[in-house]
């Protein structure tokens, strides 16, 4: 059985990373520059662009906007906390209230506990 955390680590985070790499290249960054901004190997960027790597999720709405904004902020060197921004995107994609500083996904755990008691 796959846990929610496994799903996030194996599917969602790689899809976010792939979308960021693709967005950076769309905004005119080279694959090498995109890799440097994301602190990943240039070959990973190449594989994301070609679709050989990174689970493909078509992000929409707020999540897509957050990815586009983070890409632009990376280009302009305006990112203070990359991890927090990734967390914000992840939370948006999962459709839960943003509680990263207090523990992402707490709502899910509370629901699980309620279900266990019934």
mmCIF file of N, CA and C in Angstrom:
data_model
loop_
_atom_site.group_PDB
_atom_site.id
_atom_site.type_symbol
_atom_site.label_atom_id
_atom_site.label_comp_id
_atom_site.label_asym_id
_atom_site.label_seq_id
_atom_site.Cartn_x
_atom_site.Cartn_y
_atom_site.Cartn_z
ATOM 1 N N UNK A 1 0.843 -1.188 0.000
ATOM 2 C CA UNK A 1 0.000 0.000 0.000
ATOM 3 C C UNK A 1 0.883 1.244 0.000
ATOM 4 N N UNK A 2 0.578 2.162 -0.863
ATOM 5 C CA UNK A 2 1.350 3.400 -0.965
ATOM 6 C C UNK A 2 0.757 4.448 -0.025
ATOM 7 N N UNK A 3 1.611 5.013 0.822
ATOM 8 C CA UNK A 3 1.153 6.045 1.752
ATOM 9 C C UNK A 3 1.100 7.400 1.049
ATOM 10 N N UNK A 4 0.354 8.365 1.615
ATOM 11 C CA UNK A 4 0.317 9.702 1.004
ATOM 12 C C UNK A 4 1.710 10.320 0.871
ATOM 13 N N UNK A 5 2.559 10.105 1.858
ATOM 14 C CA UNK A 5 3.915 10.669 1.795
ATOM 15 C C UNK A 5 4.709 10.067 0.641
ATOM 16 N N UNK A 6 4.559 8.768 0.416
ATOM 17 C CA UNK A 6 5.249 8.135 -0.709
ATOM 18 C C UNK A 6 4.768 8.726 -2.033
ATOM 19 N N UNK A 7 3.478 8.941 -2.143
ATOM 20 C CA UNK A 7 2.901 9.513 -3.362
ATOM 21 C C UNK A 7 3.494 10.896 -3.633
ATOM 22 N N UNK A 8 3.642 11.683 -2.574
ATOM 23 C CA UNK A 8 4.198 13.031 -2.717
ATOM 24 C C UNK A 8 5.654 12.962 -3.156
ATOM 25 N N UNK A 9 6.445 12.122 -2.487
ATOM 26 C CA UNK A 9 7.882 12.034 -2.772
ATOM 27 C C UNK A 9 8.143 11.445 -4.154
ATOM 28 N N UNK A 10 7.386 10.435 -4.540
ATOM 29 C CA UNK A 10 7.660 9.747 -5.801
ATOM 30 C C UNK A 10 6.956 10.352 -7.004
ATOM 31 N N UNK A 11 5.831 11.039 -6.792
ATOM 32 C CA UNK A 11 5.062 11.565 -7.921
ATOM 33 C C UNK A 11 5.006 13.091 -7.953
ATOM 34 N N UNK A 12 4.546 13.693 -6.868
ATOM 35 C CA UNK A 12 4.268 15.128 -6.880
ATOM 36 C C UNK A 12 5.533 15.979 -6.910
ATOM 37 N N UNK A 13 6.485 15.716 -6.034
ATOM 38 C CA UNK A 13 7.703 16.540 -5.992
ATOM 39 C C UNK A 13 8.483 16.448 -7.309
ATOM 40 N N UNK A 14 8.679 15.255 -7.878
ATOM 41 C CA UNK A 14 9.357 15.215 -9.184
ATOM 42 C C UNK A 14 8.581 15.961 -10.280
ATOM 43 N N UNK A 15 7.261 15.920 -10.220
ATOM 44 C CA UNK A 15 6.463 16.645 -11.212
ATOM 45 C C UNK A 15 6.625 18.151 -11.044
ATOM 46 N N UNK A 16 6.696 18.608 -9.804
ATOM 47 C CA UNK A 16 6.926 20.035 -9.547
ATOM 48 C C UNK A 16 8.300 20.435 -10.068
ATOM 49 N N UNK A 17 9.305 19.626 -9.767
ATOM 50 C CA UNK A 17 10.671 19.909 -10.217
ATOM 51 C C UNK A 17 10.732 19.931 -11.746
ATOM 52 N N UNK A 18 10.084 18.970 -12.383
ATOM 53 C CA UNK A 18 10.059 18.926 -13.850
ATOM 54 C C UNK A 18 9.368 20.161 -14.416
ATOM 55 N N UNK A 19 8.249 20.538 -13.826
ATOM 56 C CA UNK A 19 7.522 21.724 -14.297
ATOM 57 C C UNK A 19 8.351 22.986 -14.132
ATOM 58 N N UNK A 20 9.074 23.079 -13.024
ATOM 59 C CA UNK A 20 9.950 24.237 -12.815
ATOM 60 C C UNK A 20 11.050 24.284 -13.870
ATOM 61 N N UNK A 21 11.671 23.141 -14.142
ATOM 62 C CA UNK A 21 12.738 23.087 -15.143
ATOM 63 C C UNK A 21 12.206 23.506 -16.512
ATOM 64 N N UNK A 22 11.058 22.977 -16.874
ATOM 65 C CA UNK A 22 10.451 23.314 -18.163
ATOM 66 C C UNK A 22 10.101 24.798 -18.217
ATOM 67 N N UNK A 23 9.552 25.321 -17.138
ATOM 68 C CA UNK A 23 9.177 26.743 -17.087
ATOM 69 C C UNK A 23 10.404 27.640 -17.204
ATOM 70 N N UNK A 24 11.498 27.263 -16.545
ATOM 71 C CA UNK A 24 12.725 28.059 -16.633
ATOM 72 C C UNK A 24 13.237 28.116 -18.072
ATOM 73 N N UNK A 25 13.196 26.978 -18.760
ATOM 74 C CA UNK A 25 13.644 26.937 -20.157
ATOM 75 C C UNK A 25 12.694 27.760 -21.036
ATOM 76 N N UNK A 26 11.385 27.655 -20.778
ATOM 77 C CA UNK A 26 10.412 28.469 -21.529
ATOM 78 C C UNK A 26 10.684 29.957 -21.355
ATOM 79 N N UNK A 27 11.175 30.333 -20.180
ATOM 80 C CA UNK A 27 11.445 31.740 -19.884
ATOM 81 C C UNK A 27 12.820 32.180 -20.391
ATOM 82 N N UNK A 28 13.486 31.305 -21.173
ATOM 83 C CA UNK A 28 14.723 31.697 -21.826
ATOM 84 C C UNK A 28 16.009 31.235 -21.169
ATOM 85 N N UNK A 29 15.908 30.492 -20.084
ATOM 86 C CA UNK A 29 17.112 29.982 -19.437
ATOM 87 C C UNK A 29 17.625 28.764 -20.202
ATOM 88 N N UNK A 30 18.920 28.618 -20.257
ATOM 89 C CA UNK A 30 19.485 27.413 -20.862
ATOM 90 C C UNK A 30 19.235 26.239 -19.915
ATOM 91 N N UNK A 31 19.413 25.036 -20.431
ATOM 92 C CA UNK A 31 19.266 23.864 -19.573
ATOM 93 C C UNK A 31 20.296 23.890 -18.450
ATOM 94 N N UNK A 32 21.510 24.316 -18.763
ATOM 95 C CA UNK A 32 22.570 24.386 -17.746
ATOM 96 C C UNK A 32 22.230 25.420 -16.676
ATOM 97 N N UNK A 33 21.740 26.586 -17.101
ATOM 98 C CA UNK A 33 21.361 27.632 -16.141
ATOM 99 C C UNK A 33 20.181 27.181 -15.290
ATOM 100 N N UNK A 34 19.228 26.504 -15.908
ATOM 101 C CA UNK A 34 18.072 25.988 -15.176
ATOM 102 C C UNK A 34 18.509 24.974 -14.127
ATOM 103 N N UNK A 35 19.429 24.105 -14.518
ATOM 104 C CA UNK A 35 19.943 23.103 -13.584
ATOM 105 C C UNK A 35 20.623 23.770 -12.395
ATOM 106 N N UNK A 36 21.396 24.796 -12.676
ATOM 107 C CA UNK A 36 22.093 25.511 -11.603
ATOM 108 C C UNK A 36 21.093 26.171 -10.653
ATOM 109 N N UNK A 37 20.070 26.805 -11.197
ATOM 110 C CA UNK A 37 19.057 27.459 -10.369
ATOM 111 C C UNK A 37 18.311 26.462 -9.485
ATOM 112 N N UNK A 38 18.075 25.263 -10.012
ATOM 113 C CA UNK A 38 17.342 24.237 -9.269
ATOM 114 C C UNK A 38 18.258 23.320 -8.459
ATOM 115 N N UNK A 39 19.568 23.521 -8.633
ATOM 116 C CA UNK A 39 20.574 22.694 -7.955
ATOM 117 C C UNK A 39 20.390 21.211 -8.275
ATOM 118 N N UNK A 40 20.215 20.945 -9.575
ATOM 119 C CA UNK A 40 20.109 19.577 -10.067
ATOM 120 C C UNK A 40 21.065 19.424 -11.244
ATOM 121 N N UNK A 41 21.264 18.203 -11.687
ATOM 122 C CA UNK A 41 22.165 17.939 -12.809
ATOM 123 C C UNK A 41 21.545 18.429 -14.123
ATOM 124 N N UNK A 42 22.376 18.964 -15.025
ATOM 125 C CA UNK A 42 21.858 19.366 -16.340
ATOM 126 C C UNK A 42 21.169 18.214 -17.074
ATOM 127 N N UNK A 43 21.661 17.000 -16.875
ATOM 128 C CA UNK A 43 21.027 15.848 -17.525
ATOM 129 C C UNK A 43 19.595 15.650 -17.023
ATOM 130 N N UNK A 44 19.339 15.987 -15.760
ATOM 131 C CA UNK A 44 17.977 15.879 -15.221
ATOM 132 C C UNK A 44 17.052 16.857 -15.939
ATOM 133 N N UNK A 45 17.523 18.077 -16.163
ATOM 134 C CA UNK A 45 16.717 19.073 -16.882
ATOM 135 C C UNK A 45 16.419 18.564 -18.288
ATOM 136 N N UNK A 46 17.424 18.030 -18.955
ATOM 137 C CA UNK A 46 17.239 17.489 -20.297
ATOM 138 C C UNK A 46 16.185 16.380 -20.296
ATOM 139 N N UNK A 47 16.251 15.505 -19.301
ATOM 140 C CA UNK A 47 15.292 14.403 -19.216
ATOM 141 C C UNK A 47 13.891 14.896 -18.863
ATOM 142 N N UNK A 48 13.782 15.924 -18.035
ATOM 143 C CA UNK A 48 12.472 16.508 -17.735
ATOM 144 C C UNK A 48 11.848 17.075 -19.003
ATOM 145 N N UNK A 49 12.648 17.791 -19.782
ATOM 146 C CA UNK A 49 12.145 18.429 -20.998
ATOM 147 C C UNK A 49 11.713 17.387 -22.031
ATOM 148 N N UNK A 50 12.471 16.312 -22.133
ATOM 149 C CA UNK A 50 12.146 15.273 -23.112
ATOM 150 C C UNK A 50 11.059 14.317 -22.620
ATOM 151 N N UNK A 51 10.683 14.439 -21.348
ATOM 152 C CA UNK A 51 9.646 13.571 -20.796
ATOM 153 C C UNK A 51 10.142 12.213 -20.353
ATOM 154 N N UNK A 52 11.457 12.023 -20.323
ATOM 155 C CA UNK A 52 12.023 10.743 -19.905
ATOM 156 C C UNK A 52 12.091 10.600 -18.388
ATOM 157 N N UNK A 53 11.928 11.711 -17.693
ATOM 158 C CA UNK A 53 12.070 11.695 -16.241
ATOM 159 C C UNK A 53 11.055 12.667 -15.648
ATOM 160 N N UNK A 54 10.625 12.363 -14.456
ATOM 161 C CA UNK A 54 9.677 13.253 -13.786
ATOM 162 C C UNK A 54 8.254 12.881 -14.125
ATOM 163 N N UNK A 55 7.526 12.463 -13.131
ATOM 164 C CA UNK A 55 6.130 12.091 -13.312
ATOM 165 C C UNK A 55 5.366 13.277 -13.873
ATOM 166 N N UNK A 56 4.676 13.088 -14.967
ATOM 167 C CA UNK A 56 3.990 14.191 -15.638
ATOM 168 C C UNK A 56 2.612 14.435 -15.027
ATOM 169 N N UNK A 57 2.478 15.573 -14.405
ATOM 170 C CA UNK A 57 1.193 16.048 -13.912
ATOM 171 C C UNK A 57 0.970 17.394 -14.579
ATOM 172 N N UNK A 58 -0.186 17.592 -15.154
ATOM 173 C CA UNK A 58 -0.512 18.866 -15.791
ATOM 174 C C UNK A 58 -1.112 19.780 -14.730
ATOM 175 N N UNK A 59 -0.286 20.670 -14.182
ATOM 176 C CA UNK A 59 -0.749 21.567 -13.131
ATOM 177 C C UNK A 59 -1.627 22.660 -13.725
ATOM 178 N N UNK A 60 -2.635 23.062 -12.983
ATOM 179 C CA UNK A 60 -3.583 24.081 -13.429
ATOM 180 C C UNK A 60 -3.759 25.136 -12.345
ATOM 181 N N UNK A 61 -4.411 26.219 -12.693
ATOM 182 C CA UNK A 61 -4.836 27.225 -11.732
ATOM 183 C C UNK A 61 -3.736 27.769 -10.853
ATOM 184 N N UNK A 62 -4.038 27.847 -9.557
ATOM 185 C CA UNK A 62 -3.117 28.438 -8.591
ATOM 186 C C UNK A 62 -1.768 27.724 -8.576
ATOM 187 N N UNK A 63 -1.781 26.402 -8.671
ATOM 188 C CA UNK A 63 -0.532 25.644 -8.628
ATOM 189 C C UNK A 63 0.361 26.023 -9.802
ATOM 190 N N UNK A 64 -0.210 26.106 -10.984
ATOM 191 C CA UNK A 64 0.553 26.497 -12.175
ATOM 192 C C UNK A 64 1.114 27.908 -12.005
ATOM 193 N N UNK A 65 0.293 28.810 -11.480
ATOM 194 C CA UNK A 65 0.742 30.187 -11.251
ATOM 195 C C UNK A 65 1.893 30.240 -10.249
ATOM 196 N N UNK A 66 1.821 29.429 -9.197
ATOM 197 C CA UNK A 66 2.895 29.395 -8.198
ATOM 198 C C UNK A 66 4.197 28.887 -8.813
ATOM 199 N N UNK A 67 4.103 27.892 -9.683
ATOM 200 C CA UNK A 67 5.288 27.362 -10.366
ATOM 201 C C UNK A 67 5.881 28.434 -11.281
ATOM 202 N N UNK A 68 5.036 29.102 -12.050
ATOM 203 C CA UNK A 68 5.510 30.168 -12.944
ATOM 204 C C UNK A 68 6.168 31.296 -12.151
ATOM 205 N N UNK A 69 5.565 31.669 -11.034
ATOM 206 C CA UNK A 69 6.105 32.749 -10.189
ATOM 207 C C UNK A 69 7.440 32.337 -9.581
ATOM 208 N N UNK A 70 7.544 31.107 -9.095
ATOM 209 C CA UNK A 70 8.807 30.646 -8.525
ATOM 210 C C UNK A 70 9.893 30.627 -9.593
ATOM 211 N N UNK A 71 9.570 30.178 -10.794
ATOM 212 C CA UNK A 71 10.556 30.170 -11.882
ATOM 213 C C UNK A 71 11.064 31.588 -12.147
ATOM 214 N N UNK A 72 10.151 32.539 -12.244
ATOM 215 C CA UNK A 72 10.552 33.928 -12.488
ATOM 216 C C UNK A 72 11.386 34.465 -11.327
ATOM 217 N N UNK A 73 10.985 34.162 -10.108
ATOM 218 C CA UNK A 73 11.738 34.624 -8.936
ATOM 219 C C UNK A 73 13.131 33.994 -8.876
ATOM 220 N N UNK A 74 13.260 32.742 -9.304
ATOM 221 C CA UNK A 74 14.584 32.110 -9.362
ATOM 222 C C UNK A 74 15.468 32.846 -10.364
ATOM 223 N N UNK A 75 14.913 33.167 -11.517
ATOM 224 C CA UNK A 75 15.667 33.883 -12.546
ATOM 225 C C UNK A 75 16.139 35.234 -12.012
ATOM 226 N N UNK A 76 15.273 35.901 -11.270
ATOM 227 C CA UNK A 76 15.580 37.237 -10.747
ATOM 228 C C UNK A 76 16.259 37.205 -9.375
ATOM 229 N N UNK A 77 16.632 36.007 -8.930
ATOM 230 C CA UNK A 77 17.320 35.826 -7.647
ATOM 231 C C UNK A 77 16.530 36.441 -6.480
ATOM 232 N N UNK A 78 15.219 36.182 -6.471
ATOM 233 C CA UNK A 78 14.352 36.726 -5.431
ATOM 234 C C UNK A 78 13.713 35.632 -4.580
ATOM 235 N N UNK A 79 14.425 34.542 -4.352
ATOM 236 C CA UNK A 79 13.875 33.442 -3.561
ATOM 237 C C UNK A 79 14.661 33.335 -2.266
ATOM 238 N N UNK A 80 13.988 33.641 -1.167
ATOM 239 C CA UNK A 80 14.633 33.558 0.142
ATOM 240 C C UNK A 80 14.604 32.140 0.699
ATOM 241 N N UNK A 81 13.489 31.431 0.507
ATOM 242 C CA UNK A 81 13.333 30.095 1.080
ATOM 243 C C UNK A 81 12.724 29.169 0.031
ATOM 244 N N UNK A 82 13.599 28.510 -0.721
ATOM 245 C CA UNK A 82 13.173 27.631 -1.812
ATOM 246 C C UNK A 82 12.293 26.499 -1.293
ATOM 247 N N UNK A 83 12.670 25.912 -0.168
ATOM 248 C CA UNK A 83 11.917 24.784 0.385
ATOM 249 C C UNK A 83 10.491 25.210 0.732
ATOM 250 N N UNK A 84 10.344 26.382 1.338
ATOM 251 C CA UNK A 84 9.003 26.872 1.686
ATOM 252 C C UNK A 84 8.161 27.090 0.436
ATOM 253 N N UNK A 85 8.788 27.562 -0.625
ATOM 254 C CA UNK A 85 8.050 27.803 -1.875
ATOM 255 C C UNK A 85 7.612 26.478 -2.506
ATOM 256 N N UNK A 86 8.485 25.469 -2.460
ATOM 257 C CA UNK A 86 8.115 24.146 -2.973
ATOM 258 C C UNK A 86 6.969 23.587 -2.136
ATOM 259 N N UNK A 87 7.050 23.758 -0.832
ATOM 260 C CA UNK A 87 5.995 23.295 0.064
ATOM 261 C C UNK A 87 4.671 23.973 -0.282
ATOM 262 N N UNK A 88 4.720 25.266 -0.547
ATOM 263 C CA UNK A 88 3.514 26.012 -0.911
ATOM 264 C C UNK A 88 2.892 25.446 -2.194
ATOM 265 N N UNK A 89 3.731 25.126 -3.164
ATOM 266 C CA UNK A 89 3.250 24.544 -4.421
ATOM 267 C C UNK A 89 2.648 23.168 -4.163
ATOM 268 N N UNK A 90 3.317 22.378 -3.359
ATOM 269 C CA UNK A 90 2.845 21.033 -3.029
ATOM 270 C C UNK A 90 1.482 21.097 -2.341
ATOM 271 N N UNK A 91 1.360 21.996 -1.384
ATOM 272 C CA UNK A 91 0.099 22.161 -0.658
ATOM 273 C C UNK A 91 -1.005 22.593 -1.620
ATOM 274 N N UNK A 92 -0.700 23.515 -2.520
ATOM 275 C CA UNK A 92 -1.679 23.966 -3.503
ATOM 276 C C UNK A 92 -2.115 22.807 -4.396
ATOM 277 N N UNK A 93 -1.159 22.023 -4.849
ATOM 278 C CA UNK A 93 -1.464 20.896 -5.732
ATOM 279 C C UNK A 93 -2.332 19.856 -5.029
ATOM 280 N N UNK A 94 -2.118 19.709 -3.737
ATOM 281 C CA UNK A 94 -2.885 18.737 -2.964
ATOM 282 C C UNK A 94 -4.231 19.291 -2.529
ATOM 283 N N UNK A 95 -4.421 20.613 -2.685
ATOM 284 C CA UNK A 95 -5.707 21.214 -2.374
ATOM 285 C C UNK A 95 -6.019 21.308 -0.897
ATOM 286 N N UNK A 96 -4.988 21.512 -0.073
ATOM 287 C CA UNK A 96 -5.220 21.668 1.363
ATOM 288 C C UNK A 96 -4.772 23.044 1.806
ATOM 289 N N UNK A 97 -5.247 23.457 2.961
ATOM 290 C CA UNK A 97 -4.860 24.751 3.513
ATOM 291 C C UNK A 97 -3.364 24.756 3.772
ATOM 292 N N UNK A 98 -2.705 25.871 3.484
ATOM 293 C CA UNK A 98 -1.255 25.970 3.668
ATOM 294 C C UNK A 98 -0.901 26.051 5.138
ATOM 295 N N UNK A 99 -0.292 24.994 5.651
ATOM 296 C CA UNK A 99 0.131 24.933 7.042
ATOM 297 C C UNK A 99 1.582 24.462 7.128
ATOM 298 N N UNK A 100 2.391 24.811 6.140
ATOM 299 C CA UNK A 100 3.756 24.290 6.088
ATOM 300 C C UNK A 100 4.539 24.545 7.368
ATOM 301 N N UNK A 101 4.440 25.729 7.919
ATOM 302 C CA UNK A 101 5.210 26.033 9.118
ATOM 303 C C UNK A 101 4.737 25.231 10.320
ATOM 304 N N UNK A 102 3.512 24.730 10.260
ATOM 305 C CA UNK A 102 2.964 23.959 11.370
ATOM 306 C C UNK A 102 2.868 22.477 11.051
ATOM 307 N N UNK A 103 3.316 22.068 9.905
ATOM 308 C CA UNK A 103 3.273 20.661 9.516
ATOM 309 C C UNK A 103 2.325 20.434 8.360
ATOM 310 N N UNK A 104 2.856 20.292 7.162
ATOM 311 C CA UNK A 104 2.030 20.061 5.980
ATOM 312 C C UNK A 104 1.182 18.816 6.167
ATOM 313 N N UNK A 105 -0.042 18.908 5.760
ATOM 314 C CA UNK A 105 -0.913 17.747 5.759
ATOM 315 C C UNK A 105 -1.549 17.418 7.084
ATOM 316 N N UNK A 106 -1.469 18.299 8.077
ATOM 317 C CA UNK A 106 -2.071 18.007 9.371
ATOM 318 C C UNK A 106 -3.547 17.692 9.239
ATOM 319 N N UNK A 107 -4.224 18.351 8.305
ATOM 320 C CA UNK A 107 -5.650 18.137 8.133
ATOM 321 C C UNK A 107 -5.933 16.676 7.809
ATOM 322 N N UNK A 108 -5.079 16.079 6.976
ATOM 323 C CA UNK A 108 -5.273 14.686 6.593
ATOM 324 C C UNK A 108 -5.134 13.775 7.797
ATOM 325 N N UNK A 109 -4.138 14.050 8.642
ATOM 326 C CA UNK A 109 -3.932 13.223 9.824
ATOM 327 C C UNK A 109 -5.109 13.340 10.774
ATOM 328 N N UNK A 110 -5.654 14.532 10.921
ATOM 329 C CA UNK A 110 -6.805 14.738 11.796
ATOM 330 C C UNK A 110 -8.004 13.953 11.272
ATOM 331 N N UNK A 111 -8.200 13.947 9.953
ATOM 332 C CA UNK A 111 -9.297 13.188 9.360
ATOM 333 C C UNK A 111 -9.091 11.699 9.573
ATOM 334 N N UNK A 112 -7.850 11.226 9.428
ATOM 335 C CA UNK A 112 -7.544 9.815 9.634
ATOM 336 C C UNK A 112 -7.855 9.395 11.057
ATOM 337 N N UNK A 113 -7.491 10.238 12.028
ATOM 338 C CA UNK A 113 -7.738 9.924 13.427
ATOM 339 C C UNK A 113 -9.228 9.869 13.704
ATOM 340 N N UNK A 114 -10.003 10.777 13.103
ATOM 341 C CA UNK A 114 -11.448 10.797 13.286
ATOM 342 C C UNK A 114 -12.057 9.529 12.713
ATOM 343 N N UNK A 115 -11.600 9.116 11.543
ATOM 344 C CA UNK A 115 -12.117 7.904 10.914
ATOM 345 C C UNK A 115 -11.791 6.674 11.740
ATOM 346 N N UNK A 116 -10.603 6.642 12.353
ATOM 347 C CA UNK A 116 -10.198 5.499 13.155
ATOM 348 C C UNK A 116 -11.071 5.327 14.387
ATOM 349 N N UNK A 117 -11.595 6.431 14.923
ATOM 350 C CA UNK A 117 -12.382 6.389 16.149
ATOM 351 C C UNK A 117 -13.828 5.985 15.899
ATOM 352 N N UNK A 118 -14.267 6.036 14.643
ATOM 353 C CA UNK A 118 -15.665 5.705 14.353
ATOM 354 C C UNK A 118 -15.838 4.268 13.982
#
